[in-house]
Short mmCIF file of C-alpha atoms and ligand atoms in Angstrom, two decimals:
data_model
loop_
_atom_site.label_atom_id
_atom_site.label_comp_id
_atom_site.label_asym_id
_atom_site.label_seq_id
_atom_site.Cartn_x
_atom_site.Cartn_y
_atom_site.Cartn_z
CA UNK M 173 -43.42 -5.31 -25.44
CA UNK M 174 -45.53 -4.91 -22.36
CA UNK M 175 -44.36 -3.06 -19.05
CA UNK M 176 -44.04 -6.39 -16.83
CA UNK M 177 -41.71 -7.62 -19.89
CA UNK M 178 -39.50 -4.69 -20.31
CA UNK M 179 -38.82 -4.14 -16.36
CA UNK M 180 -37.50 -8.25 -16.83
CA UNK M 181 -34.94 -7.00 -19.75
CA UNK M 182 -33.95 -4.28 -17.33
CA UNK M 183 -33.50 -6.31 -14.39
CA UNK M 184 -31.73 -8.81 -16.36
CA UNK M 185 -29.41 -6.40 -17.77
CA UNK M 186 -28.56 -5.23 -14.78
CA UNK M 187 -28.10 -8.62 -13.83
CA UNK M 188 -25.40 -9.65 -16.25
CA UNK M 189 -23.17 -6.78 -15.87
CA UNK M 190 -23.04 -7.59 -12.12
CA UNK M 191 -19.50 -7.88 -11.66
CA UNK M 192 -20.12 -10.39 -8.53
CA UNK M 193 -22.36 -12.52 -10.62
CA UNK M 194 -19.86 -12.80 -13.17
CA UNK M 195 -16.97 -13.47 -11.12
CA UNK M 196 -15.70 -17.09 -10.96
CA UNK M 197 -18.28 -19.31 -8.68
CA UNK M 198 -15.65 -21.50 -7.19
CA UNK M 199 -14.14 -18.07 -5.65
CA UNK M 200 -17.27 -16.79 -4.61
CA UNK M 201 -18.02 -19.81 -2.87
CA UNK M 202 -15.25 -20.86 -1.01
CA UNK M 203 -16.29 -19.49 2.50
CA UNK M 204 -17.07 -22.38 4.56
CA UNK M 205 -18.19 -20.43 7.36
CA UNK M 206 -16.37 -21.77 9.96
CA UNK M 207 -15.45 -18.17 11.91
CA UNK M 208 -11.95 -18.27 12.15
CA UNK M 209 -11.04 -15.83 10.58
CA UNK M 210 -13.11 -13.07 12.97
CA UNK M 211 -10.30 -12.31 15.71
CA UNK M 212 -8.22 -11.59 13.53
CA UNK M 213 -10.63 -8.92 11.66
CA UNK M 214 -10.03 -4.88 12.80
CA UNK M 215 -13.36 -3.64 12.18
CA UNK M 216 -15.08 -6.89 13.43
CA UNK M 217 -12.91 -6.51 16.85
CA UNK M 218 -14.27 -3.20 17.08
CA UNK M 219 -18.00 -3.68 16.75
CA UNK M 220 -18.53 -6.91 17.48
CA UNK M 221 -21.09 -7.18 14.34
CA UNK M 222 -21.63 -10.23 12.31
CA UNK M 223 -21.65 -8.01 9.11
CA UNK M 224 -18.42 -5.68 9.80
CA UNK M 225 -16.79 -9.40 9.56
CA UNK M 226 -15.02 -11.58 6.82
CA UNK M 227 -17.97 -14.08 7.27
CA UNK M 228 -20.33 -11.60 6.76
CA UNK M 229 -18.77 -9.47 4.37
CA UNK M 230 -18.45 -12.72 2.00
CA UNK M 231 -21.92 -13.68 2.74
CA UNK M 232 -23.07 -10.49 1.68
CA UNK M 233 -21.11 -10.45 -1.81
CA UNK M 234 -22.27 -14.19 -2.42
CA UNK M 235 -26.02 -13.12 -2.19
CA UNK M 236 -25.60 -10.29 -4.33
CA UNK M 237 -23.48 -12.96 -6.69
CA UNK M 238 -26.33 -15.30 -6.43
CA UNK M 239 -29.26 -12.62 -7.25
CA UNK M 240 -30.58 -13.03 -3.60
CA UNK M 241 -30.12 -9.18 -2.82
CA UNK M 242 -29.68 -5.95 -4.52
CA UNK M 243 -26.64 -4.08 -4.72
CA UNK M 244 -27.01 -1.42 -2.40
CA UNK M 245 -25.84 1.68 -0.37
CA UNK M 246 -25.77 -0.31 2.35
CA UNK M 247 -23.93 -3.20 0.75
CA UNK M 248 -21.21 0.08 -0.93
CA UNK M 249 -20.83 1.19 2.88
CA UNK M 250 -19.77 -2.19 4.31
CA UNK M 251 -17.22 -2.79 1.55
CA UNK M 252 -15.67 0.29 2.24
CA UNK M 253 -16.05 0.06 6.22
CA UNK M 254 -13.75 -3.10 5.65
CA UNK M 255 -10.35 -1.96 5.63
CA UNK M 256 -8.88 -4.80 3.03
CA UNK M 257 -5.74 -5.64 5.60
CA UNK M 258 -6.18 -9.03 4.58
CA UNK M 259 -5.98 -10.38 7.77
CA UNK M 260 -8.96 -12.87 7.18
CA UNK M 261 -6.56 -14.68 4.10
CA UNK M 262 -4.06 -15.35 6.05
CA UNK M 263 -6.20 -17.01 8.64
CA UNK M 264 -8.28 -18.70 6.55
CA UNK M 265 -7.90 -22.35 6.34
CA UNK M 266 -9.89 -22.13 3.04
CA UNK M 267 -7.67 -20.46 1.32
CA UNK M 268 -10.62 -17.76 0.42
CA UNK M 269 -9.19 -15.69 -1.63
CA UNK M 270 -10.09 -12.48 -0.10
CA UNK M 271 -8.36 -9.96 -2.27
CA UNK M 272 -10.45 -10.69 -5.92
CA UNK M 273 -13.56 -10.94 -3.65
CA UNK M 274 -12.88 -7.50 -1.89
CA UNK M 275 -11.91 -5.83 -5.29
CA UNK M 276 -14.65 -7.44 -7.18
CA UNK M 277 -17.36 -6.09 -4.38
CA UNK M 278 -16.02 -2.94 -4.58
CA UNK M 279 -15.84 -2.27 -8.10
CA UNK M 280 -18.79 -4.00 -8.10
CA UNK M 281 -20.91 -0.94 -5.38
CA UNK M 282 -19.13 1.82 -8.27
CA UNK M 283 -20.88 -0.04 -11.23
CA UNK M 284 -24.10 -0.11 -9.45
CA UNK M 285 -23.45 3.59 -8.40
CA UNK M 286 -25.22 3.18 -5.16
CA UNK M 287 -22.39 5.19 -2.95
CA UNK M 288 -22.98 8.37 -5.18
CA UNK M 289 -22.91 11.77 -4.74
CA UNK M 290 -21.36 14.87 -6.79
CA UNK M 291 -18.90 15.62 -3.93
CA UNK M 292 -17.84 12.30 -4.06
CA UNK M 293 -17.91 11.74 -7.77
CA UNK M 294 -15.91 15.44 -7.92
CA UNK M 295 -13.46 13.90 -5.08
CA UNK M 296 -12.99 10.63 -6.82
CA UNK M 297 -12.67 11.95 -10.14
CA UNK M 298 -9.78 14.43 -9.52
CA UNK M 299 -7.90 11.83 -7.66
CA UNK M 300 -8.44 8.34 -8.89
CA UNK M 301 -8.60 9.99 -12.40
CA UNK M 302 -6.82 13.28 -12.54
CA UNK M 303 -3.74 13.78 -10.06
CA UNK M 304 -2.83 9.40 -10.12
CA UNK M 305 -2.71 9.24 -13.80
CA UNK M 306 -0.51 12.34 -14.16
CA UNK M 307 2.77 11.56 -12.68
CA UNK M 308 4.34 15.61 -13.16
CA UNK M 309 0.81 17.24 -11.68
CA UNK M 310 1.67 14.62 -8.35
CA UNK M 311 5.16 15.71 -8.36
CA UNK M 312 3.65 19.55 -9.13
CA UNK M 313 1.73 18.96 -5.88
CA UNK M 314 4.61 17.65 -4.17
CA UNK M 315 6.30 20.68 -4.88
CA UNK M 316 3.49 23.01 -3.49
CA UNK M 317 3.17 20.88 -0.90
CA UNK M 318 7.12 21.18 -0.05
CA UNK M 319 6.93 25.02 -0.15
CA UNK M 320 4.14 25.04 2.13
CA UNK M 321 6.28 23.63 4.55
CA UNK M 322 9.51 25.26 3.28
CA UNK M 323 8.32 28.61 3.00
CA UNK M 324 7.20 28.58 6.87
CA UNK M 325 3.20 29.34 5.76
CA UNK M 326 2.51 25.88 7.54
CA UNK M 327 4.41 26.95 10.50
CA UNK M 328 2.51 30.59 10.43
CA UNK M 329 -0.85 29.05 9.91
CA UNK M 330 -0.62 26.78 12.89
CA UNK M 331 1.10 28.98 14.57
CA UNK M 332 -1.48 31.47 14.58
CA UNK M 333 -4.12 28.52 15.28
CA UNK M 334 -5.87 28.87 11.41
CA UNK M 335 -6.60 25.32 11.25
CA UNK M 336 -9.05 25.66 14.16
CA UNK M 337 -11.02 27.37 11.71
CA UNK M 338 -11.51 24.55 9.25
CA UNK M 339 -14.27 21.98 9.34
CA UNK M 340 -13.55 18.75 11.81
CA UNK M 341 -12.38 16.43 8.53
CA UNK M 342 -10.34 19.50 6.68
CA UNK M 343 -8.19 19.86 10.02
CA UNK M 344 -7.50 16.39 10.48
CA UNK M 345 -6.67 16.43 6.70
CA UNK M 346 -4.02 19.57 7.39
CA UNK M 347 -2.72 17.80 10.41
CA UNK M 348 -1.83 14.86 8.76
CA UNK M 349 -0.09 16.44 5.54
CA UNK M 350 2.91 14.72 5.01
CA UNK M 351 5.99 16.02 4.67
CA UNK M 352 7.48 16.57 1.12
CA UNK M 353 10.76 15.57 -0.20
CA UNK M 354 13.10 18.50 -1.75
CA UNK M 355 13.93 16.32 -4.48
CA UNK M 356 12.12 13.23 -6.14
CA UNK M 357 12.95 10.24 -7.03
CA UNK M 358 14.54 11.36 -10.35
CA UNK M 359 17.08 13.75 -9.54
CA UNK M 360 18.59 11.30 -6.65
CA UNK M 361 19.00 8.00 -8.95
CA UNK M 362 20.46 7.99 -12.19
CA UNK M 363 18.86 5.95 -14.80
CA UNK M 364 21.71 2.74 -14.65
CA UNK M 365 23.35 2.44 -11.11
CA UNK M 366 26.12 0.18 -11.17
CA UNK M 367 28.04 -1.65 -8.31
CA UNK M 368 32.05 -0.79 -8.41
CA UNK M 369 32.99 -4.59 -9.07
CA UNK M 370 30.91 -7.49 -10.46
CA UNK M 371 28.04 -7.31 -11.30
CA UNK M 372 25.72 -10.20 -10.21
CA UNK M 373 22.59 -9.13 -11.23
CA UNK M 374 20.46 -6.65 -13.68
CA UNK M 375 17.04 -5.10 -11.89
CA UNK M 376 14.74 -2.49 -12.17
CA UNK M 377 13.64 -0.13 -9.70
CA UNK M 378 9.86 1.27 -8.93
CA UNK M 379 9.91 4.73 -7.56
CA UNK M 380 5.90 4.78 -6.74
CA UNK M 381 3.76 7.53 -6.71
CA UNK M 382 3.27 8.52 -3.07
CA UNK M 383 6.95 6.95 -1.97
CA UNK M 384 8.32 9.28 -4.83
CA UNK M 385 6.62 12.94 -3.20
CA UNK M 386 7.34 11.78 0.93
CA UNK M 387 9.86 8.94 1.02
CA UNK M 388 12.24 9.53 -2.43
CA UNK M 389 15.23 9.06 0.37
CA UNK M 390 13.70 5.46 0.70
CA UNK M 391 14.22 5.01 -2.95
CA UNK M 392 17.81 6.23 -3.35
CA UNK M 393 18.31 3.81 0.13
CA UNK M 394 17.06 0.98 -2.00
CA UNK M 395 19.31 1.95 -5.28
CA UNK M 396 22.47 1.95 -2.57
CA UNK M 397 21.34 -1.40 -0.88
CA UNK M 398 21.06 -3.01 -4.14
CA UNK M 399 24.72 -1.51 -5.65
CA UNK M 400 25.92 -2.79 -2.04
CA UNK M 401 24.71 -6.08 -3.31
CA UNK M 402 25.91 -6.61 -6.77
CA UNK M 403 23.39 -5.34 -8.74
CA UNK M 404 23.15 -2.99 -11.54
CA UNK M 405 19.79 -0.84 -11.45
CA UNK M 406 17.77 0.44 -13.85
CA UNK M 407 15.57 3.25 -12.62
CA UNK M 408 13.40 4.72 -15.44
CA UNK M 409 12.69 8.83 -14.87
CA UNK M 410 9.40 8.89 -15.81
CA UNK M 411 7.23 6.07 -13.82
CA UNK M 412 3.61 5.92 -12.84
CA UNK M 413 1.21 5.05 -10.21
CA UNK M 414 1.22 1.09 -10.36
CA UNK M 415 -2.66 1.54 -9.69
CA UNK M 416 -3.12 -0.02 -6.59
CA UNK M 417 -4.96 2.54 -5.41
CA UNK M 418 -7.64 2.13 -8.29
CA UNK M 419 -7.74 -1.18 -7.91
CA UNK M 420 -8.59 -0.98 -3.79
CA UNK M 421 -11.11 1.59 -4.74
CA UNK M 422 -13.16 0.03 -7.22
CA UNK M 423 -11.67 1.87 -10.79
CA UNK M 424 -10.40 -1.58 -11.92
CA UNK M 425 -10.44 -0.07 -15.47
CA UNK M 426 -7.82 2.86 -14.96
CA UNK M 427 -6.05 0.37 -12.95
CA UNK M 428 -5.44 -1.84 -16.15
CA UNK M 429 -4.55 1.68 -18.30
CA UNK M 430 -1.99 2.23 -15.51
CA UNK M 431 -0.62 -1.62 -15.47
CA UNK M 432 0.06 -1.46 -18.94
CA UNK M 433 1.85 1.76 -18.64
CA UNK M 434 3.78 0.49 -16.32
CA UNK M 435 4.68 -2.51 -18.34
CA UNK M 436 6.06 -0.25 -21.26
CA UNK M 437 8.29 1.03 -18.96
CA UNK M 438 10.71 -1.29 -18.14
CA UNK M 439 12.49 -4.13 -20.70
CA UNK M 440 11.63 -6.86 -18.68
CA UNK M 441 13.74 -9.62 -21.04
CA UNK M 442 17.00 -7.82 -20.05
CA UNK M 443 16.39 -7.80 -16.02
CA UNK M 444 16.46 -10.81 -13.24
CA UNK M 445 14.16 -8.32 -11.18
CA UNK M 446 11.83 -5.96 -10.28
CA UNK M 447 11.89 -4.37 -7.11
CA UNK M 448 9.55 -2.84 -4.99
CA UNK M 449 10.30 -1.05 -1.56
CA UNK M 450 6.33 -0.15 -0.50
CA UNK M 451 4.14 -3.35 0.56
CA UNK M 452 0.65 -1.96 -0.82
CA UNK M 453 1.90 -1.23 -4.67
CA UNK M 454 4.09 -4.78 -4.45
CA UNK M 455 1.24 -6.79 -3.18
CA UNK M 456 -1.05 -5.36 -6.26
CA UNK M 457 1.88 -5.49 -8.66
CA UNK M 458 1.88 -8.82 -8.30
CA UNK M 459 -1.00 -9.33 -9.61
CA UNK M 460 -0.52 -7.69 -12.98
CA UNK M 461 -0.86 -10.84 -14.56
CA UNK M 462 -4.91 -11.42 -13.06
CA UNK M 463 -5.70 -8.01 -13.51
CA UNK M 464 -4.65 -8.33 -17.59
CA UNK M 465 -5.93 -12.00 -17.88
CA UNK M 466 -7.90 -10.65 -20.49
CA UNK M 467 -5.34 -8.39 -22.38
CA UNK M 468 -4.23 -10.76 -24.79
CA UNK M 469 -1.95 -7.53 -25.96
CA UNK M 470 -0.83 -7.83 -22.53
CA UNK M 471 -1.18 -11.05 -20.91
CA UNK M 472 2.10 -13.12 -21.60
CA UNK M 473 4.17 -9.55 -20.34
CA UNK M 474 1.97 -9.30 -17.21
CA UNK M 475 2.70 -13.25 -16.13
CA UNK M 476 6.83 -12.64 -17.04
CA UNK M 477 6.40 -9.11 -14.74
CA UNK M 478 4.75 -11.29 -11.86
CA UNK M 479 7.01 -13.48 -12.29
CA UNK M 480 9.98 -11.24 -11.65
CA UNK M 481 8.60 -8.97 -9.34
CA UNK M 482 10.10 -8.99 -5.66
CA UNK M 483 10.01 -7.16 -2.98
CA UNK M 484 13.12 -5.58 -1.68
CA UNK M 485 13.55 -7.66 1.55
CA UNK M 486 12.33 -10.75 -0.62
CA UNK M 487 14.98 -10.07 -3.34
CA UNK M 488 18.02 -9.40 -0.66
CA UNK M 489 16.69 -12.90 1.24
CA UNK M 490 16.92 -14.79 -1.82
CA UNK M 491 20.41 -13.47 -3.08
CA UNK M 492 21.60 -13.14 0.68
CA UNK M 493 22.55 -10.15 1.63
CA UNK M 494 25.68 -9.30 2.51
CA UNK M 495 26.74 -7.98 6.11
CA UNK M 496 27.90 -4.15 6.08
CA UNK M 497 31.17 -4.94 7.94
CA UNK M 498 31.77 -2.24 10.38
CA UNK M 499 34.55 -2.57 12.70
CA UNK M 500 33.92 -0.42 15.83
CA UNK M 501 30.55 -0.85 16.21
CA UNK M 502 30.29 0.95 19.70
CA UNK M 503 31.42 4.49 18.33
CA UNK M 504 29.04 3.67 15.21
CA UNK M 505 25.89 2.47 16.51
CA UNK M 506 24.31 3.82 19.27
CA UNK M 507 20.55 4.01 20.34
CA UNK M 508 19.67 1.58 17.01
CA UNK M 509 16.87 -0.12 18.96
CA UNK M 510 13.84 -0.83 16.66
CA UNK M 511 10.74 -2.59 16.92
CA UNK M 512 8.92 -3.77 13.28
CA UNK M 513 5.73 -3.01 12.38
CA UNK M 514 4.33 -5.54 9.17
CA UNK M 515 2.50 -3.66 6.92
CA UNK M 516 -0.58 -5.99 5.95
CA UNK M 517 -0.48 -6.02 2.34
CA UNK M 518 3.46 -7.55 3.01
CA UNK M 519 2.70 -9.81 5.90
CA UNK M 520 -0.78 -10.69 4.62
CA UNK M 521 -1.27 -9.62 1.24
CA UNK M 522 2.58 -11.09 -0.45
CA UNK M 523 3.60 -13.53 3.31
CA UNK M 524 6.95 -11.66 3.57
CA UNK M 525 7.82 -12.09 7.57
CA UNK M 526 10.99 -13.38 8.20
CA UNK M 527 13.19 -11.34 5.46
CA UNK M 528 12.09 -7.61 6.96
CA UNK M 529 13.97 -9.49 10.03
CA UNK M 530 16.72 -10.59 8.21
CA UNK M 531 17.19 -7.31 6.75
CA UNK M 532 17.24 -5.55 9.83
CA UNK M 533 19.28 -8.19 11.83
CA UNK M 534 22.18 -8.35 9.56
CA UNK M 535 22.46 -4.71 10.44
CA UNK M 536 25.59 -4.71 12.98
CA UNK M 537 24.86 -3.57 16.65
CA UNK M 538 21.28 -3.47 16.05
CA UNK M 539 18.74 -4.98 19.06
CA UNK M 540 15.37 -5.50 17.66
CA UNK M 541 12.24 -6.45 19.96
CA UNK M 542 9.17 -7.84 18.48
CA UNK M 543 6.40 -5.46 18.74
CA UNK M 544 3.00 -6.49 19.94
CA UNK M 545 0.67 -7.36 17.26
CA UNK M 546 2.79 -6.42 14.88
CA UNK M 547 0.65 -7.61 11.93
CA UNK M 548 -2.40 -5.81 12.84
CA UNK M 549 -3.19 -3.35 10.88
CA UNK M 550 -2.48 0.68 11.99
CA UNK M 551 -5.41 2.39 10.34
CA UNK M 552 -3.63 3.27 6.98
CA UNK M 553 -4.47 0.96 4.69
CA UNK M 554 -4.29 3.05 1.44
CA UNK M 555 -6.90 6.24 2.31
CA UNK M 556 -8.66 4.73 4.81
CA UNK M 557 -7.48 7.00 7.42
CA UNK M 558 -9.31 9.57 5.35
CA UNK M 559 -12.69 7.92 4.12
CA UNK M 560 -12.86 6.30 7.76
CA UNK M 561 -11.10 8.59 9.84
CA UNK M 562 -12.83 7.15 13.29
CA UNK M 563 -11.83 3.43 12.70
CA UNK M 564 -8.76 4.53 11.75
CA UNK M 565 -7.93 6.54 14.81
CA UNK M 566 -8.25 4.10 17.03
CA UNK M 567 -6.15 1.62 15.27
CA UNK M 568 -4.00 4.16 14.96
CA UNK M 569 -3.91 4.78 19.20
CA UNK M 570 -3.48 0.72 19.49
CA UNK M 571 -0.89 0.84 17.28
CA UNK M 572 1.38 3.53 18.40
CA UNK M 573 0.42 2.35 22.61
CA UNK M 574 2.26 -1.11 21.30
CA UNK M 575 5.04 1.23 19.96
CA UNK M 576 5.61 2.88 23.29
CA UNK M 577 5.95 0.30 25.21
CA UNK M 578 8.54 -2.13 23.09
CA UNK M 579 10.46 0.59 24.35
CA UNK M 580 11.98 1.43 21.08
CA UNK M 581 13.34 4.40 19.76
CA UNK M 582 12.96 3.53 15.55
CA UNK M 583 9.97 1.62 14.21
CA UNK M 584 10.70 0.09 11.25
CA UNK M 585 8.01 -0.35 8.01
CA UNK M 586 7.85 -1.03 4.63
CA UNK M 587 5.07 0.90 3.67
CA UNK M 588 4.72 4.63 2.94
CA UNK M 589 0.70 4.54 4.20
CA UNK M 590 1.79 3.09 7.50
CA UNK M 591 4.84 4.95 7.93
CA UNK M 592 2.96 8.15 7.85
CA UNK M 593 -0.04 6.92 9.59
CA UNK M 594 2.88 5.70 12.59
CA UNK M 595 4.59 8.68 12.04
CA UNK M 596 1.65 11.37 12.33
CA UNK M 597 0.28 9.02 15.31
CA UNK M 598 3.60 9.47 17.03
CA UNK M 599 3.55 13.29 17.17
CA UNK M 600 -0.63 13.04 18.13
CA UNK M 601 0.00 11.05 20.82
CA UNK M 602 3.37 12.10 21.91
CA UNK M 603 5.01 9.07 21.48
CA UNK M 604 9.04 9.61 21.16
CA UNK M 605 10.11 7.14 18.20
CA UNK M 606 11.06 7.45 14.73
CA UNK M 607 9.78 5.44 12.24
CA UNK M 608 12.34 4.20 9.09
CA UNK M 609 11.84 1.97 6.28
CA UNK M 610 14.28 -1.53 7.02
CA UNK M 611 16.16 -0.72 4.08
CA UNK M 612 16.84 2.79 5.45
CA UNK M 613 18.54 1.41 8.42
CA UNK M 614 20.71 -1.07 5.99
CA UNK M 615 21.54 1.84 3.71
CA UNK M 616 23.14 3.71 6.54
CA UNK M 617 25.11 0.87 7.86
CA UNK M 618 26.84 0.89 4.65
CA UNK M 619 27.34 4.07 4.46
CA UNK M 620 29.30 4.08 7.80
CA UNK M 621 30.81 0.98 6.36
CA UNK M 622 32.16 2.97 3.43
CA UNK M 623 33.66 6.03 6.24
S1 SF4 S 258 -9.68 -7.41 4.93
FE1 SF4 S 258 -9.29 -6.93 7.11
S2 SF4 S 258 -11.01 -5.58 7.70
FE2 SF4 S 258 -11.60 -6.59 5.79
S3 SF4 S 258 -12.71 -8.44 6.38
FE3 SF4 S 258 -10.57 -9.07 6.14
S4 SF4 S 258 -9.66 -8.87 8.17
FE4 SF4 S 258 -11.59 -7.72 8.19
S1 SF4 S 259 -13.33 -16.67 5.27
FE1 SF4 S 259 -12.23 -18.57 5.76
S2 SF4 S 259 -11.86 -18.43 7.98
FE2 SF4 S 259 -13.46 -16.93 7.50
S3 SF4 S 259 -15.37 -18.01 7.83
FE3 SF4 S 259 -14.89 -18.25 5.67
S4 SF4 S 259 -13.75 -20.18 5.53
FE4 SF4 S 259 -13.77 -19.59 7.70
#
């Protein structure tokens, strides 16, 4: 075999394992072009580039798809400069579908291996790989993390201005350390909940990864709201990532592993539901039955899971939720003024709008004013804020300006990203509010329903 030959094999190798190229045509060419989707694109607001747009962004992944140009670094650094809000889908008169393209591009930049490096590789490898796989090393972390707070070393090491000695990127990673829960999701919900009279309906509860180390109250919230609401819960102890995460970030493989786990976990003939409280893992969840098309193991459980999968303000909107009756409201309920911020991968990625609203108006004595672009997105979205930490800021700063001036005292979100993207934006920019998850909010009404 000559030279000229054997570079042709290579190059059409390469070729067929393009993820891009092998990804359905009709997707990859549904962009019309028409441009309405820019406005509503973050990073194409911000520079004002053709390329940092949907438009562009899809024109790039359809030339790579049709062989016109190479996957590069260049191409890896756009697909990661785009911050996957889906904002463009839900503008789109095409009905692009955004998400498989994004994912697809992404995954598609690992394969080629054009963004690597061995600090990346190291940093990838121990997240994506080794602390999202292992549910009891997160929660181990969680429970350093706690102490470090707990045991006053956090206070002492800003105290004594320590974190002025760490690179730019390390400090902003230190400020923004969330705050860890005492106790996880485990040892606040037992395994079968049950509702003091009837009992309606049978569903099962996810507990999430990062929701389960910073927001486990949000979990037992959702356990009480559902028992409020005639259903019986079934919260497995020992849950995993959904994979979300891997998925957004190219590792569609472990992403699978950790869907099928996930599946295993729950007797899905037995419930009418599964319920998520965090926008990013329901919007991926979802999709469990795409991203095991191929499974045939898998498949017919992954199309029954998306079928039953719900979203908490989905699942109380299509039961109806029942008012928390509370009779003197004015010694009760004081201050509960809240403005909502949509998390994109609820708004955008799964179209819940009105039910986060319903939620929070059947809460008695609330007064809720609409927030300012409320479905733009506030920097989060997944680990943006720390792969892009300059874009982020400033949607970050646009976010919490709208914040202060609805005048509100409680933002409310159903995400854990952008509640502690809104919440660590609040205390950087001195901006008096506290941010709760809707269901939060509802939990407490019944509790003072209950006194
Ligand atoms: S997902 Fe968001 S950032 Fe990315 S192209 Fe669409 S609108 Fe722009
Ligand atoms: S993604 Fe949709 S809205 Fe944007 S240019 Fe293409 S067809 Fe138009």
């Amino acid at each position: 075999m000559n030279v000229e030959n054997s570079k042709l094999n290579v190059e059409r190798s390469a070729q067929s394992s393009n993820l891009l190229r092998k990804l359905d045509y009709s997707i990859v060419q549904q962009c019309m072009h028409c441009g309405m989707c820019l406005p509503t694109c973050p990073t194409y607001d911000a520079t004002k580039v053709e390329r940092n747009s949907p438009r562009g962004r899809i024109s790039l992944m359809r030339a790579v798809a049709d062989g016109r140009i190479e996957t590069t670094e260049a191409f890896g650094d756009e697909m990661y400069f785009c911050l996957g809000c889906l904002a463009c889908e839900t503008a789109c008169p095409a009905g692009v579908d955004y998400t498989t393209l994004f994912e697809t591009a992404r995954a598609e930049a690992e394969r080629a291996g054009v963004l690597r490096n061995p600090k990346r590789d190291a940093i990838r490898s121990l997240v994506l790989k080794g602390l999202f796989t292992r549910p009891n090393l997160l929660r181990f972390v969680g429970r350093l993390l706690w102490l470090y707070r707990a045991s006053g070393a956090q206070g002492i090491f800003r105290g004594l201005r320590l974190n002025r000695l760490l690179p730019y990127r390390l400090r902003e990673l230190e400020r923004m350390t969330p705050r860890a829960q005492e106790k996880f999701s485990h040892q606040l919900i037992r395994e079968t909940e049950r509702p003091a009279g009837e009992v309606k309906y049978r569903v099962g509860l996810l507990t999430g990864c990062v929701q389960d180390i910073v927001l486990s109250d949000v979990n037992r919230d959702t356990m009480e709201v559902l028992v409020a609401n005639s259903c019986e819960v079934f919260t497995p102890s020992a849950q995993f990532c959904c994979g979300s995460l891997h998925a957004h970030n190219g590792d569609v493989e472990t992403a699978k592993i950790l869907a099928r786990r996930q599946l295993d976990s729950f007797n899905l003939d037995s419930l009418d539901a599964i319920i998520t409280n965090a926008a990013g893992c329901g919007s991926h969840l979802k999709h469990y039955d795409h991203l095991l098309a191929e499974d045939p193991a898998y498949v017919a459980k992954a199309r029954l899971w998306a079928h039953k999968l719900r979203d908490i303000h989905e699942w109380l909107a299509e039961i109806g939720i029942r008012p928390p009756k509370i009779d003197n409201q004015k010694s009760t309920i004081e201050n509960l003024h809240v403005t909502y911020h949509e998390a994109c991968h609820l708004c955008h990625g799964q179209k819940i709008t009105r039910q986060p609203r319903e939620v929070l108006k059947a809460i008695p004595g609330l007064k809720l004013t609409e927030l300012a672009e409320s479905t733009w997105c506030c920097g989060s979205a997944g680990i943006y804020n720390i792969t892009q930490p300059e874009m982020a800021a400033q949607l970050q700063e646009r976010k919490l300006g709208h914040i202060a001036k609805s005048g509100a005292g409680i933002v409310a979100t159903g995400n854990p990203g952008c509640h502690l993207q809104i919440e660590s934006g609040a205390k950087k920019f001195g901006v008096d509010v506290t941010v709760r998850h809707p269901i939060s909010l509802l939990a407490e009404a019944y509790r003072r329903e209950r006194r």
